[in-house]
Amino acid sequence: MSQWYPKKGRVIFHVDMNSFYASVEMAFDPKLKGKPLAIAGNPEERKGIVVTSSYEARAKGVKTTMQLWQARKLCPELIVLRPNFDRYRTASKEMFQMLAEITPYVQPVSIDEGYIDVTGTEQHGSPIEIAQNLQQKISSELDLPCSIGIAPNKFLAKMASDMKKPMGITILRKRDISDKLWPLPIEEMYGVGEKTAEKLRAVDINTIRDLANGDAYQLKRILGINGERLQNRANGIDVRPVDPDAVHEFKSIGSSQTLAEDTTDETAIRKLMHQLADNVERRMKRKQAAGQSVQIMIRYHDHKTITRSKKLPHFIENKDDILHFSNELFQKHWNLEPIRLLGITVQDVDEKKNLAKQLDLFTYEKEAGKEKLYEAMDELSQKYGNNIFKQLHNDDKDEEKPRTSFQKDFLDDFKK
Amino acid sequence: MKFIVQRQQLISSVQDVMKAISSRTAIPILTGMKIEANANGIILTGSDSDITIESFIPAEEDGMINVEQIEEGSVVLQARYFPDIVRKLPDNTVEIESDENFNITIKSGKAQFNLNGQDANEYPHLPNLQAENSFDIQSDLLKDLIKQTGFAVSAMETRPILTGVNITIENETLHFTATDSHRLASRRVPLEGVTSDSSNIVVPGKSLNELNKILDDTGEKVEISVMNNQILFRTKYLHFLSRLLDGNYPETSRLIPDQSQTVLHVRTKELINTIDRASLLAKEERNNVVKLTTKDNQLLQITSNSPEVGQVAEEISVQSLEGENLKISFSSKYMLDALKVIENDEVIIKFTGAMRPFVIQPADDDAILQLILPVRTY
């Protein structure tokens, strides 16, 4: 089988679940199949936007991030569901486990997509067979559709998985680039957002081909280092490895939310700050992490957005501390104009096992009470190695709350 | 106003007064320096409304003439330019004159500066502290007290009261205490002949720090008086006034352990050097953690470990080691801060467990106490 694999170079899959949330709901309730379905954040409130929709809804013009009332106008028979993150998380975990059965080189990117490096897995068959079997398995066991891109690197694999949806398998080799990739308009390129596309179109770069053949100097001038990177990718060059640990690397943990209406009401603001600090604390606990900087984001009614941060002399992890420094920043930087959105992020975050906690004169008794326990743990760890202990949490029940955004925290769970 | 002053005298006075002047202040005139001349000499004043410093240059001192041709008066000049001007003037004497429009002329040798001044009447009046409740202390002792405690005040405004040094007088004992809640430093000295009752105040650490810079360690007398939320330190030619911090300082004496499980006698210098070396690999953002482990045969091991960098281990022999074995982690910075202000060849360190505060004291002097909270490694 090894004739299928390049002598040097790699074979990388990008696995992309098709309209994941909607598909999970359909697998859960088959009656929904074939109907226009949208998952939306908060159907009642202004922030109710379409998070994802089924292909039937998309056929009517419903798009992700569209406001709910707009979507209903386009598609009056639209079925709208609130997100059930628990279901998605479970499905995602099982999907990643299937990937992990093929190779340990699995890099989850988000709840519904990931890269795997299948180089050296000849025992499972040719790349195309592996992809077919995987797609089949996900479909038969989870009742979920996915598209798979097969390519020599991550960028091309990502572009390939996008080319045929749903249930597509697309191979994108370097020699296919000029036919399959280059004709695409520039904004379809992964890594080119609205702003970047605008800048590129301004210098008459309209397709990926234009970018690939563009003037490197000019690109660097308008896009900086990213210009060079994008041009390389357009030429099919991407040296990033599939990194199974990438998902563990977190530098910041944050939470942000739009207010029901633009406000200067301090009670509403205070309440939201509490909520955000709560969310951040919960997520820090989940990750067993602590952080050393606090950042707040304020978006005003006119979309003007500021972020302000403060570096602390010590690590914090509790809601009280997070809230204290967030409020301090907020008081200092709020210009008293109506606020649309607030965010709190704890930065310079590290896992607590890498950190030490400086005890406090006025509260050390709490820790000291557990002294014997720590001593025993220390002794046992020396005897039997690290990781024999795990702290238990019961904070998962909170996760049922409907939210529009999704956190990747759990993505490292599929290995356990 | 007019006078001619010895430049060296003026330079040192200006330097002292500048310690209180901030370019960022809510009251614009406080960015200036007030100069007042009278028959006795000249007085320079600077203030940021937290701290006020007055420096006096006597017209005559021990038969030496410092100031001459005095015409009484006062003016406020821009402090931003004055120190550099005075420092760079060419001659040994400086003539300063102001007219009724507050135009100031500074002459020295052939150099002449004309500066715009302000009316001294607009400068805030200083509270006139009557020394009812006062005591004296020698300046070198006061400097020691500040050095041995002031470093431990909190740099964070989370608990504002902890940014100050707690000064108490009780039973003829003067007691300085500072803590940022992670370490505590305290020193007491006997105070004789104090008639006043016990008192308990909190002075901003920043104020004491500035005072320490200005005071000579010649052992001259410093008179300290407290009134109306202010504290005044007065020497012959210097008035240093600071506001006090509002609020109750936490009761710390009961937090200091009175028992111990493990007691070490160790040579200060050796311990400083060993911990200093170990701290090379300890990272600041990780609390500068080093670990101390007791070994047999009167040995300690000091280790530090940064997963990305590497590790270090060093053994150090101690004069004596009594009690239980111990493994404890702490901030090398706090430890070095504490050891460095103990001017004694040998220290005693008393531990009461890996999660509890430990106490460092000079081997033969329990008037100085440094306490450090360990860090818990997760």
PDB file of N, CA and C in Angstrom, chain A residues 174-221:
ATOM      1  N   LYS A 174      -0.519  18.930  -5.143  1.00  0.00           N
ATOM      2  CA  LYS A 174       0.129  20.175  -5.573  1.00  0.00           C
ATOM      3  C   LYS A 174      -0.102  20.419  -7.056  1.00  0.00           C
ATOM      4  N   ARG A 175      -0.091  19.326  -7.831  1.00  0.00           N
ATOM      5  CA  ARG A 175      -0.219  19.525  -9.278  1.00  0.00           C
ATOM      6  C   ARG A 175      -1.643  19.930  -9.675  1.00  0.00           C
ATOM      7  N   ASP A 176      -2.598  19.808  -8.724  1.00  0.00           N
ATOM      8  CA  ASP A 176      -3.975  20.217  -9.032  1.00  0.00           C
ATOM      9  C   ASP A 176      -4.220  21.702  -8.766  1.00  0.00           C
ATOM     10  N   ILE A 177      -3.268  22.344  -8.095  1.00  0.00           N
ATOM     11  CA  ILE A 177      -3.512  23.690  -7.580  1.00  0.00           C
ATOM     12  C   ILE A 177      -4.004  24.656  -8.657  1.00  0.00           C
ATOM     13  N   SER A 178      -3.278  24.650  -9.813  1.00  0.00           N
ATOM     14  CA  SER A 178      -3.595  25.679 -10.801  1.00  0.00           C
ATOM     15  C   SER A 178      -4.991  25.497 -11.381  1.00  0.00           C
ATOM     16  N   ASP A 179      -5.480  24.225 -11.392  1.00  0.00           N
ATOM     17  CA  ASP A 179      -6.829  24.001 -11.932  1.00  0.00           C
ATOM     18  C   ASP A 179      -7.915  24.177 -10.881  1.00  0.00           C
ATOM     19  N   LYS A 180      -7.653  23.653  -9.656  1.00  0.00           N
ATOM     20  CA  LYS A 180      -8.735  23.583  -8.677  1.00  0.00           C
ATOM     21  C   LYS A 180      -8.740  24.740  -7.700  1.00  0.00           C
ATOM     22  N   LEU A 181      -7.554  25.235  -7.368  1.00  0.00           N
ATOM     23  CA  LEU A 181      -7.482  26.244  -6.311  1.00  0.00           C
ATOM     24  C   LEU A 181      -7.449  27.662  -6.868  1.00  0.00           C
ATOM     25  N   TRP A 182      -6.606  27.840  -7.880  1.00  0.00           N
ATOM     26  CA  TRP A 182      -6.359  29.190  -8.347  1.00  0.00           C
ATOM     27  C   TRP A 182      -7.575  29.917  -8.925  1.00  0.00           C
ATOM     28  N   PRO A 183      -8.518  29.215  -9.550  1.00  0.00           N
ATOM     29  CA  PRO A 183      -9.657  29.957 -10.089  1.00  0.00           C
ATOM     30  C   PRO A 183     -10.583  30.540  -9.013  1.00  0.00           C
ATOM     31  N   LEU A 184     -10.450  30.106  -7.786  1.00  0.00           N
ATOM     32  CA  LEU A 184     -11.394  30.555  -6.753  1.00  0.00           C
ATOM     33  C   LEU A 184     -11.210  32.040  -6.435  1.00  0.00           C
ATOM     34  N   PRO A 185     -12.331  32.722  -6.171  1.00  0.00           N
ATOM     35  CA  PRO A 185     -12.195  34.121  -5.760  1.00  0.00           C
ATOM     36  C   PRO A 185     -11.436  34.227  -4.432  1.00  0.00           C
ATOM     37  N   ILE A 186     -10.775  35.344  -4.265  1.00  0.00           N
ATOM     38  CA  ILE A 186      -9.819  35.481  -3.162  1.00  0.00           C
ATOM     39  C   ILE A 186     -10.455  35.281  -1.798  1.00  0.00           C
ATOM     40  N   GLU A 187     -11.727  35.715  -1.624  1.00  0.00           N
ATOM     41  CA  GLU A 187     -12.310  35.613  -0.282  1.00  0.00           C
ATOM     42  C   GLU A 187     -12.674  34.183   0.109  1.00  0.00           C
ATOM     43  N   GLU A 188     -12.563  33.261  -0.856  1.00  0.00           N
ATOM     44  CA  GLU A 188     -12.823  31.861  -0.490  1.00  0.00           C
ATOM     45  C   GLU A 188     -11.592  31.178   0.066  1.00  0.00           C
ATOM     46  N   MET A 189     -10.497  31.886   0.038  1.00  0.00           N
ATOM     47  CA  MET A 189      -9.274  31.290   0.544  1.00  0.00           C
ATOM     48  C   MET A 189      -9.300  31.292   2.068  1.00  0.00           C
ATOM     49  N   TYR A 190      -8.942  30.164   2.651  1.00  0.00           N
ATOM     50  CA  TYR A 190      -8.884  30.076   4.103  1.00  0.00           C
ATOM     51  C   TYR A 190      -7.788  31.025   4.611  1.00  0.00           C
ATOM     52  N   GLY A 191      -8.125  31.855   5.541  1.00  0.00           N
ATOM     53  CA  GLY A 191      -7.150  32.811   6.072  1.00  0.00           C
ATOM     54  C   GLY A 191      -7.365  34.212   5.527  1.00  0.00           C
ATOM     55  N   VAL A 192      -8.220  34.339   4.514  1.00  0.00           N
ATOM     56  CA  VAL A 192      -8.526  35.667   3.969  1.00  0.00           C
ATOM     57  C   VAL A 192      -9.920  36.072   4.439  1.00  0.00           C
ATOM     58  N   GLY A 193      -9.961  37.017   5.311  1.00  0.00           N
ATOM     59  CA  GLY A 193     -11.254  37.493   5.802  1.00  0.00           C
ATOM     60  C   GLY A 193     -11.735  38.667   4.969  1.00  0.00           C
ATOM     61  N   GLU A 194     -12.786  39.271   5.468  1.00  0.00           N
ATOM     62  CA  GLU A 194     -13.411  40.372   4.740  1.00  0.00           C
ATOM     63  C   GLU A 194     -12.429  41.532   4.526  1.00  0.00           C
ATOM     64  N   LYS A 195     -11.765  41.909   5.628  1.00  0.00           N
ATOM     65  CA  LYS A 195     -10.834  43.050   5.574  1.00  0.00           C
ATOM     66  C   LYS A 195      -9.687  42.781   4.616  1.00  0.00           C
ATOM     67  N   THR A 196      -9.107  41.573   4.749  1.00  0.00           N
ATOM     68  CA  THR A 196      -7.972  41.232   3.906  1.00  0.00           C
ATOM     69  C   THR A 196      -8.396  41.195   2.435  1.00  0.00           C
ATOM     70  N   ALA A 197      -9.556  40.604   2.195  1.00  0.00           N
ATOM     71  CA  ALA A 197     -10.046  40.508   0.815  1.00  0.00           C
ATOM     72  C   ALA A 197     -10.209  41.905   0.220  1.00  0.00           C
ATOM     73  N   GLU A 198     -10.737  42.813   1.033  1.00  0.00           N
ATOM     74  CA  GLU A 198     -10.921  44.197   0.593  1.00  0.00           C
ATOM     75  C   GLU A 198      -9.589  44.809   0.165  1.00  0.00           C
ATOM     76  N   LYS A 199      -8.585  44.624   1.029  1.00  0.00           N
ATOM     77  CA  LYS A 199      -7.265  45.190   0.728  1.00  0.00           C
ATOM     78  C   LYS A 199      -6.697  44.569  -0.545  1.00  0.00           C
ATOM     79  N   LEU A 200      -6.904  43.269  -0.710  1.00  0.00           N
ATOM     80  CA  LEU A 200      -6.334  42.595  -1.878  1.00  0.00           C
ATOM     81  C   LEU A 200      -7.043  43.032  -3.159  1.00  0.00           C
ATOM     82  N   ARG A 201      -8.363  43.153  -3.052  1.00  0.00           N
ATOM     83  CA  ARG A 201      -9.106  43.580  -4.252  1.00  0.00           C
ATOM     84  C   ARG A 201      -8.695  44.999  -4.669  1.00  0.00           C
ATOM     85  N   ALA A 202      -8.353  45.791  -3.666  1.00  0.00           N
ATOM     86  CA  ALA A 202      -7.944  47.168  -3.956  1.00  0.00           C
ATOM     87  C   ALA A 202      -6.684  47.206  -4.821  1.00  0.00           C
ATOM     88  N   VAL A 203      -5.849  46.174  -4.719  1.00  0.00           N
ATOM     89  CA  VAL A 203      -4.659  46.141  -5.576  1.00  0.00           C
ATOM     90  C   VAL A 203      -4.848  45.125  -6.710  1.00  0.00           C
ATOM     91  N   ASP A 204      -6.144  44.872  -7.010  1.00  0.00           N
ATOM     92  CA  ASP A 204      -6.491  44.069  -8.176  1.00  0.00           C
ATOM     93  C   ASP A 204      -6.105  42.602  -8.029  1.00  0.00           C
ATOM     94  N   ILE A 205      -6.095  42.122  -6.797  1.00  0.00           N
ATOM     95  CA  ILE A 205      -5.923  40.687  -6.595  1.00  0.00           C
ATOM     96  C   ILE A 205      -7.309  40.127  -6.322  1.00  0.00           C
ATOM     97  N   ASN A 206      -7.878  39.443  -7.300  1.00  0.00           N
ATOM     98  CA  ASN A 206      -9.266  39.003  -7.203  1.00  0.00           C
ATOM     99  C   ASN A 206      -9.427  37.498  -7.060  1.00  0.00           C
ATOM    100  N   THR A 207      -8.427  36.753  -7.480  1.00  0.00           N
ATOM    101  CA  THR A 207      -8.506  35.302  -7.357  1.00  0.00           C
ATOM    102  C   THR A 207      -7.276  34.805  -6.591  1.00  0.00           C
ATOM    103  N   ILE A 208      -7.348  33.530  -6.212  1.00  0.00           N
ATOM    104  CA  ILE A 208      -6.192  32.959  -5.519  1.00  0.00           C
ATOM    105  C   ILE A 208      -4.993  32.934  -6.473  1.00  0.00           C
ATOM    106  N   ARG A 209      -5.283  32.799  -7.771  1.00  0.00           N
ATOM    107  CA  ARG A 209      -4.198  32.832  -8.754  1.00  0.00           C
ATOM    108  C   ARG A 209      -3.458  34.184  -8.701  1.00  0.00           C
ATOM    109  N   ASP A 210      -4.252  35.257  -8.650  1.00  0.00           N
ATOM    110  CA  ASP A 210      -3.627  36.589  -8.588  1.00  0.00           C
ATOM    111  C   ASP A 210      -2.711  36.704  -7.377  1.00  0.00           C
ATOM    112  N   LEU A 211      -3.181  36.100  -6.273  1.00  0.00           N
ATOM    113  CA  LEU A 211      -2.381  36.160  -5.055  1.00  0.00           C
ATOM    114  C   LEU A 211      -1.094  35.348  -5.217  1.00  0.00           C
ATOM    115  N   ALA A 212      -1.238  34.139  -5.784  1.00  0.00           N
ATOM    116  CA  ALA A 212      -0.087  33.255  -5.951  1.00  0.00           C
ATOM    117  C   ALA A 212       0.976  33.926  -6.816  1.00  0.00           C
ATOM    118  N   ASN A 213       0.538  34.668  -7.824  1.00  0.00           N
ATOM    119  CA  ASN A 213       1.480  35.296  -8.745  1.00  0.00           C
ATOM    120  C   ASN A 213       1.721  36.768  -8.426  1.00  0.00           C
ATOM    121  N   GLY A 214       1.188  37.232  -7.306  1.00  0.00           N
ATOM    122  CA  GLY A 214       1.291  38.648  -6.957  1.00  0.00           C
ATOM    123  C   GLY A 214       2.713  39.064  -6.615  1.00  0.00           C
ATOM    124  N   ASP A 215       2.892  40.358  -6.509  1.00  0.00           N
ATOM    125  CA  ASP A 215       4.203  40.904  -6.173  1.00  0.00           C
ATOM    126  C   ASP A 215       4.431  40.776  -4.665  1.00  0.00           C
ATOM    127  N   ALA A 216       5.444  39.968  -4.321  1.00  0.00           N
ATOM    128  CA  ALA A 216       5.684  39.663  -2.910  1.00  0.00           C
ATOM    129  C   ALA A 216       5.917  40.931  -2.096  1.00  0.00           C
ATOM    130  N   TYR A 217       6.599  41.881  -2.709  1.00  0.00           N
ATOM    131  CA  TYR A 217       6.923  43.112  -1.981  1.00  0.00           C
ATOM    132  C   TYR A 217       5.650  43.905  -1.661  1.00  0.00           C
ATOM    133  N   GLN A 218       4.792  43.993  -2.678  1.00  0.00           N
ATOM    134  CA  GLN A 218       3.541  44.728  -2.491  1.00  0.00           C
ATOM    135  C   GLN A 218       2.674  44.068  -1.417  1.00  0.00           C
ATOM    136  N   LEU A 219       2.622  42.727  -1.469  1.00  0.00           N
ATOM    137  CA  LEU A 219       1.809  41.993  -0.493  1.00  0.00           C
ATOM    138  C   LEU A 219       2.308  42.249   0.917  1.00  0.00           C
ATOM    139  N   LYS A 220       3.610  42.232   1.054  1.00  0.00           N
ATOM    140  CA  LYS A 220       4.187  42.437   2.369  1.00  0.00           C
ATOM    141  C   LYS A 220       3.860  43.844   2.857  1.00  0.00           C
ATOM    142  N   ARG A 221       3.822  44.781   1.918  1.00  0.00           N
ATOM    143  CA  ARG A 221       3.570  46.164   2.302  1.00  0.00           C
ATOM    144  C   ARG A 221       2.130  46.327   2.804  1.00  0.00           C
TER     145      ARG A 221
END
